[in-house]
Amino acid sequence: MKYLVINSGSSSIKYQVIDMTTESVLATGLVERIGEASGRVQTTFYPGTARERESVVEQAIADHGSGMRSVLALLTDQEQGIITQPSEIAAIGHRVVHGGEDFQASTLITPVVIQAIERNIPLAPLHNPANLDGIRVAMEIFTGLPQVAVFDTAFHQTMPPRAFLYALPYALYEQDRVRRYGFHGTSHRFVAGECARLLGKPLSQCNLITVHLGNGCSMTAIENGVSVDTSLGMTPLEGLVMGTRSGDVDPALHLFLQQHKGMDLAAIDAMLNKESGLKGLCGLNDMRDIHKAAAGGDERAALALAVQTYRNRKYIGAFMAVLGRVDAIVFTAGIGENDPVVRAESLEGLEAFGVRLDPDRNRRHTGEARCISQEDSRVRVFVIPTNEELAIAREVAVVIGGKRR
Ligand code: AMP
């Protein structure tokens, strides 16, 4: 029962082959610089085991099709491959960024589904076309295989109108579907499921705040197992302070920048997405570098850390008010899983709300899912590693195998 998971970007393809009988990774890799003069196909076979080995091929990769064929050649390679023929792959799962209002769940890919993903291109003009490239190429190479689209937005389709509507002229929603969609849904759903297991009760009875802090950052309020509010918006720019993305700003900023700085909308958009967030505040966007700089006396690095963790705290407070009863707060992704300082500062002062972090548990790093709150904390706090590829593979199992989520 081997599934191939594909995350196709504009010039890259990330992939994993997962054996679903044991949920173990057989191969994981990355095709990079598609369409450029020099490309690269990197694969790690049996990662994290005694049999681990790496293969790197440097070659020009004309398009997604030749990238995928190189991957297949590696996977079926007589000496080091992990399958003898393509038909050993039972199904393929594709990450698709934007499903708009068309998809409330993962779905088997058909021509109608492809049309709907195309229809949502205006909402994700960079991501959906790249995701579609991956789908088309995989359908060509793995003819007849079940392929499933797993949407970043689908988990958040349970949000009520009061949470997903912006207070704008209603026609913008009716005619152009301008609203909050939210992203990172696969990650939020995955860690929520793992958290329910750790709490020992069905997800449908859990109220959670899931905090995904990586290069992109988002927070979700989950009531009785479903998303009822989330910090990312119509695009992945709103909400928390991210690596290079601003998160919340006053919408009137655009007019100010145009009038006073002569910036056009494209320049403002680029600034908000690529030159803001932690990077905008202190010039660094990797949290490890920010800690080093702050420890060395860089005041702006310390300020960037303070701005991010304050925003986290503000959203946690807001989502506590949304949920009323909160069973647990879950930290995940690169920063959330690895950074005890960010976790502690994001929860600072929340004792009155029933959140009591255990400093020793918070500092201990195991790489495993674990509880980091004190025994008597009314709201429990967990660190749960996210695993987007496994989450996608599990979604494939639900869609094609009728497995329960
Ligand atoms: P992700 O997008 O989930 O891969 O997260 C990537 C980000 O996680 C990096 O840009 C770093 O800021 C952060 N990160 C990774 N490892 C650590 C660590 N050990 N401590 C603090 N931050 C980390």
XYZ file of C-alpha atoms and ligand atoms in Angstrom:
428
model
C 0.000 0.000 0.000
C 2.388 2.715 -1.226
C 1.164 6.273 -1.788
C 3.017 9.037 -3.590
C 2.488 12.508 -2.112
C 3.235 15.477 -4.378
C 3.584 19.159 -3.517
C 4.163 20.890 -6.833
C 5.457 24.473 -6.845
C 6.160 26.822 -9.732
C 9.766 25.604 -10.136
C 9.916 22.647 -7.745
C 8.275 19.348 -6.857
C 8.449 18.030 -3.290
C 7.480 14.394 -2.938
C 7.325 11.439 -0.596
C 6.520 7.772 -0.983
C 4.791 6.474 2.120
C 4.041 2.848 2.969
C 0.587 3.180 4.494
C 0.586 -0.211 6.193
C 3.185 1.148 8.638
C 2.922 4.878 7.790
C 6.682 4.840 7.179
C 8.482 7.025 4.636
C 10.221 4.990 1.907
C 11.582 7.983 0.004
C 11.447 11.741 0.303
C 12.855 14.259 -2.115
C 12.861 17.512 -3.970
C 13.127 18.473 -7.636
C 14.454 22.022 -7.825
C 15.036 24.775 -10.372
C 12.655 23.376 -12.992
C 12.962 25.378 -16.220
C 16.377 26.826 -15.286
C 19.751 26.070 -16.855
C 20.794 23.752 -14.038
C 18.317 21.665 -12.061
C 18.643 19.204 -9.189
C 16.826 16.062 -8.111
C 17.515 15.060 -4.523
C 16.111 11.925 -2.900
C 16.605 10.343 0.510
C 15.681 6.682 0.664
C 14.451 5.212 3.968
C 15.046 8.462 5.943
C 15.748 8.121 9.641
C 16.537 4.402 9.433
C 19.756 2.347 9.286
C 19.152 1.924 5.539
C 19.096 5.707 4.883
C 20.960 6.851 1.775
C 20.855 9.909 -0.425
C 20.929 10.369 -4.173
C 21.557 13.699 -5.897
C 21.342 14.202 -9.647
C 22.309 17.576 -11.144
C 20.777 18.058 -14.569
C 18.715 20.559 -16.534
C 15.007 19.886 -15.940
C 12.952 21.381 -18.751
C 9.509 21.136 -17.153
C 7.434 19.427 -14.465
C 6.990 16.394 -16.757
C 10.706 15.692 -17.046
C 11.127 16.403 -13.313
C 8.517 13.783 -12.454
C 10.053 11.279 -14.900
C 13.451 11.716 -13.210
C 11.809 11.005 -9.861
C 10.179 7.870 -11.246
C 13.516 6.721 -12.699
C 15.107 7.104 -9.252
C 12.276 5.323 -7.464
C 12.426 2.375 -9.882
C 16.240 2.311 -10.140
C 17.364 -1.337 -10.051
C 20.059 -0.807 -7.451
C 18.683 1.753 -5.042
C 15.017 2.188 -5.972
C 12.166 1.375 -3.620
C 9.720 0.011 -6.203
C 10.245 -2.214 -9.235
C 7.466 -0.708 -11.337
C 5.188 2.351 -11.239
C 2.113 0.163 -10.683
C 3.351 -0.530 -7.139
C 2.164 2.987 -6.293
C -1.485 2.560 -5.259
C -2.563 6.225 -5.276
C -1.295 9.788 -5.413
C -2.122 12.702 -3.114
C -1.624 16.279 -4.316
C -1.375 19.335 -2.128
C -3.586 22.059 -3.600
C -3.447 25.479 -1.980
C -6.829 26.998 -2.792
C -10.122 25.160 -3.092
C -12.177 28.332 -2.579
C -15.748 27.509 -1.551
C -15.830 24.527 -3.919
C -14.163 22.004 -1.634
C -15.067 21.209 1.965
C -12.934 18.059 1.929
C -10.245 16.220 0.000
C -11.545 14.776 -3.238
C -10.800 12.314 -6.022
C -9.459 14.277 -9.007
C -11.748 14.277 -12.058
C -11.986 16.711 -15.011
C -14.693 18.597 -13.077
C -12.377 18.928 -10.058
C -9.574 20.234 -12.292
C -11.977 22.847 -13.689
C -12.881 23.948 -10.166
C -9.190 24.266 -9.186
C -8.709 26.368 -12.341
C -11.724 28.487 -11.384
C -10.006 29.309 -8.088
C -6.773 30.511 -9.725
C -7.681 34.198 -9.139
C -7.592 33.467 -5.376
C -4.112 31.834 -5.552
C -2.533 32.999 -8.806
C 0.933 31.644 -7.987
C 0.041 28.383 -6.259
C -2.947 26.805 -8.020
C -1.384 26.805 -11.534
C 1.757 25.148 -10.112
C -0.361 22.576 -8.249
C -2.251 21.893 -11.501
C 1.048 21.317 -13.333
C 1.841 18.554 -10.848
C -1.611 16.998 -11.226
C -1.545 17.004 -15.037
C 1.936 15.511 -15.210
C 1.142 12.792 -12.646
C -2.041 11.878 -14.548
C -0.004 11.514 -17.724
C 2.733 9.401 -16.139
C 0.607 7.308 -13.765
C -2.347 6.725 -16.092
C -5.431 5.294 -14.451
C -4.157 5.680 -10.868
C -6.529 7.268 -8.315
C -5.318 10.805 -7.577
C -6.638 12.902 -4.714
C -6.529 16.674 -4.195
C -5.965 17.770 -0.589
C -6.719 21.463 -0.094
C -5.056 23.865 2.378
C -8.379 25.670 2.649
C -10.818 22.732 3.032
C -10.508 22.297 6.817
C -11.615 25.909 7.345
C -14.796 25.643 5.285
C -16.707 24.965 8.516
C -16.180 28.585 9.648
C -19.483 30.414 10.153
C -20.206 33.567 8.075
C -19.617 35.818 11.092
C -15.993 34.590 11.128
C -15.306 34.349 7.402
C -16.954 37.572 6.181
C -15.061 40.842 5.952
C -17.116 43.936 6.722
C -17.044 45.076 3.105
C -19.877 45.694 0.603
C -21.660 42.323 0.551
C -21.597 42.234 -3.263
C -17.850 41.608 -3.107
C -18.581 38.325 -1.371
C -21.578 37.411 -3.542
C -19.949 38.232 -6.856
C -16.244 37.747 -6.261
C -16.095 35.413 -3.235
C -14.014 37.924 -1.259
C -13.884 36.374 2.249
C -11.570 34.670 4.739
C -10.568 31.176 3.594
C -7.631 30.332 5.850
C -4.688 28.080 4.990
C -2.391 25.442 6.570
C -5.625 23.455 7.016
C -3.907 20.096 6.506
C -1.474 20.898 9.321
C -4.158 22.229 11.703
C -6.335 19.166 11.062
C -3.388 16.790 11.577
C -2.192 18.214 14.906
C -5.789 18.529 16.141
C -6.283 14.794 15.506
C -3.032 13.928 17.276
C -3.972 16.200 20.194
C -7.367 14.496 20.582
C -5.543 11.152 20.865
C -3.265 12.579 23.558
C -6.266 14.023 25.410
C -7.935 10.620 25.171
C -11.215 11.854 23.760
C -12.860 12.071 20.333
C -11.823 15.075 18.272
C -15.526 15.920 17.930
C -15.514 16.763 21.659
C -12.311 18.832 21.665
C -11.964 22.617 21.757
C -8.447 23.525 20.673
C -6.269 26.440 19.609
C -3.706 25.164 17.094
C -0.711 27.442 16.564
C 1.308 26.786 13.391
C 4.528 28.836 13.595
C 6.923 28.217 10.702
C 7.997 30.430 7.874
C 4.275 30.986 7.415
C 2.290 31.348 10.634
C -1.362 30.795 11.440
C -3.650 30.027 14.338
C -6.989 28.205 14.309
C -9.853 28.044 16.793
C -11.284 24.527 16.708
C -14.668 23.914 18.339
C -15.883 20.334 18.736
C -13.282 19.245 16.195
C -14.033 21.766 13.441
C -12.415 25.049 12.452
C -14.550 28.011 13.564
C -12.010 30.799 12.982
C -8.476 31.178 11.687
C -5.926 33.950 11.371
C -4.991 33.722 7.666
C -7.472 35.379 5.366
C -8.446 35.502 1.720
C -4.718 35.139 1.020
C -1.921 33.859 3.267
C -0.971 37.391 4.382
C -3.326 38.215 7.247
C -2.938 37.585 10.947
C 0.271 36.614 12.723
C 3.763 38.029 12.118
C 5.555 35.624 9.753
C 9.092 35.174 8.395
C 8.728 37.727 5.600
C 4.951 38.415 5.635
C 3.499 41.270 7.660
C 0.318 39.711 9.008
C -2.295 42.276 10.095
C -1.804 45.888 9.001
C -4.201 48.794 8.630
C -5.752 48.465 5.135
C -5.328 52.239 4.724
C -1.573 51.635 4.636
C -1.799 51.055 0.886
C -3.135 54.550 0.216
C -0.529 56.108 2.489
C 2.328 54.297 0.739
C 1.000 55.261 -2.663
C 0.577 58.932 -1.741
C 3.696 59.412 0.353
C 6.166 56.904 -1.058
C 4.970 56.721 -4.684
C 4.656 52.955 -4.440
C 2.289 51.116 -6.769
C 0.168 48.172 -5.661
C 2.572 45.558 -7.036
C 5.437 47.077 -5.031
C 3.307 47.251 -1.882
C 2.209 43.630 -2.332
C 5.827 42.511 -2.782
C 6.864 44.458 0.297
C 4.096 42.994 2.478
C 4.811 39.415 1.337
C 8.585 39.348 0.947
C 10.158 42.202 2.898
C 8.038 42.426 6.027
C 7.365 40.236 9.068
C 10.447 39.313 11.106
C 12.689 40.185 8.160
C 11.166 43.639 7.824
C 11.641 44.374 11.503
C 15.226 43.149 11.954
C 16.618 41.987 8.605
C 16.517 38.296 9.600
C 13.717 35.821 8.979
C 15.060 32.629 10.528
C 14.176 32.482 14.212
C 17.463 30.723 15.067
C 19.416 33.702 13.646
C 17.135 36.128 15.473
C 17.885 34.488 18.836
C 21.614 34.601 18.123
C 21.463 38.265 17.140
C 19.311 39.177 20.151
C 21.721 37.357 22.491
C 24.540 39.389 20.920
C 22.773 42.646 21.804
C 20.872 43.327 18.554
C 17.903 45.326 19.839
C 15.909 45.077 16.625
C 16.147 41.286 16.710
C 14.791 41.338 20.267
C 12.046 43.695 19.120
C 11.085 41.402 16.218
C 10.761 38.526 18.669
C 8.622 40.673 20.963
C 6.332 41.814 18.126
C 5.779 38.244 16.941
C 5.127 36.724 20.358
C 2.864 39.623 21.395
C 0.753 39.098 18.247
C 0.601 35.371 19.032
C -0.630 36.120 22.543
C -3.229 38.579 21.273
C -4.678 35.966 18.888
C -4.607 33.236 21.558
C -6.621 35.560 23.799
C -9.071 36.315 21.004
C -9.557 32.628 20.194
C -10.041 31.816 23.895
C -12.887 34.318 23.856
C -14.252 32.714 20.665
C -14.199 29.211 22.177
C -15.036 29.841 25.836
C -13.805 26.434 26.980
C -10.348 25.486 25.689
C -9.027 21.953 26.251
C -5.574 22.571 24.800
C -3.261 24.902 22.931
C -1.054 23.095 20.401
C 2.234 24.459 19.020
C 3.549 23.083 15.733
C 5.837 23.733 12.684
C 9.492 24.883 12.620
C 9.274 27.540 15.348
C 6.338 26.062 17.269
C 8.038 22.665 17.601
C 11.573 23.869 18.328
C 11.491 27.197 20.101
C 10.776 27.174 23.852
C 11.350 30.936 24.110
C 8.684 31.794 21.525
C 6.254 29.344 23.155
C 6.843 30.783 26.637
C 6.567 34.413 25.515
C 3.437 33.677 23.470
C 1.755 32.304 26.618
C 3.124 34.888 29.052
C 0.522 36.314 31.417
C -2.163 33.808 30.455
C -2.170 32.102 33.905
C -5.388 33.926 34.750
C -6.948 32.196 31.732
C -5.968 28.747 33.041
C -2.724 28.324 31.058
C 0.194 27.149 33.242
C 3.286 26.294 31.262
C 5.835 23.927 32.858
C 9.223 25.616 32.192
C 11.201 22.346 32.366
C 8.860 20.429 30.068
C 8.842 23.401 27.709
C 12.641 23.439 27.504
C 13.085 19.676 27.030
C 13.419 18.855 23.339
C 12.452 15.369 22.228
C 11.091 15.736 18.690
C 8.024 13.793 19.902
C 4.485 14.980 20.562
C 4.389 15.997 24.222
C 2.561 17.935 26.922
C 4.439 21.007 28.200
C 1.924 22.388 30.707
C 1.817 21.789 34.462
C -0.310 18.914 35.764
C -2.906 21.312 37.176
C -3.132 23.537 34.068
C -6.832 23.870 33.154
C -5.821 24.492 29.539
C -3.223 21.911 28.550
C -0.371 22.903 26.245
C 1.171 20.517 23.717
C 3.993 20.497 21.194
C 2.961 18.254 18.304
C 5.182 17.879 15.222
C 3.183 18.466 12.078
C 3.571 16.071 9.162
C 1.891 17.460 6.098
C 2.876 14.586 3.813
C 1.521 11.935 6.167
C -1.616 14.019 6.647
C -2.091 14.124 2.864
C -1.504 10.359 2.611
C -4.102 9.767 5.353
C -6.554 11.954 3.438
C -5.937 9.805 0.343
C -6.748 6.723 2.430
C -9.994 8.368 3.571
C -11.007 9.298 0.009
C -10.094 6.118 -1.858
C -10.157 3.548 0.904
C -13.186 4.813 2.787
C -11.031 4.877 5.938
C -12.430 6.884 8.836
C -10.538 10.073 9.570
P 8.690 25.563 8.598
O 8.089 26.586 7.671
O 7.684 24.861 9.445
O 9.636 24.633 7.908
O 9.587 26.406 9.629
C 10.763 27.046 9.216
C 11.218 28.016 10.273
O 11.302 27.375 11.546
C 12.616 28.553 10.044
O 12.605 29.679 9.185
C 13.043 28.949 11.445
O 12.633 30.278 11.697
C 12.252 28.044 12.347
N 13.076 27.045 13.043
C 13.542 25.866 12.584
N 14.279 25.235 13.524
C 14.280 26.034 14.613
C 14.862 25.960 15.934
N 15.589 24.910 16.331
N 14.638 26.983 16.772
C 13.898 28.050 16.389
N 13.329 28.177 15.182
C 13.507 27.187 14.314
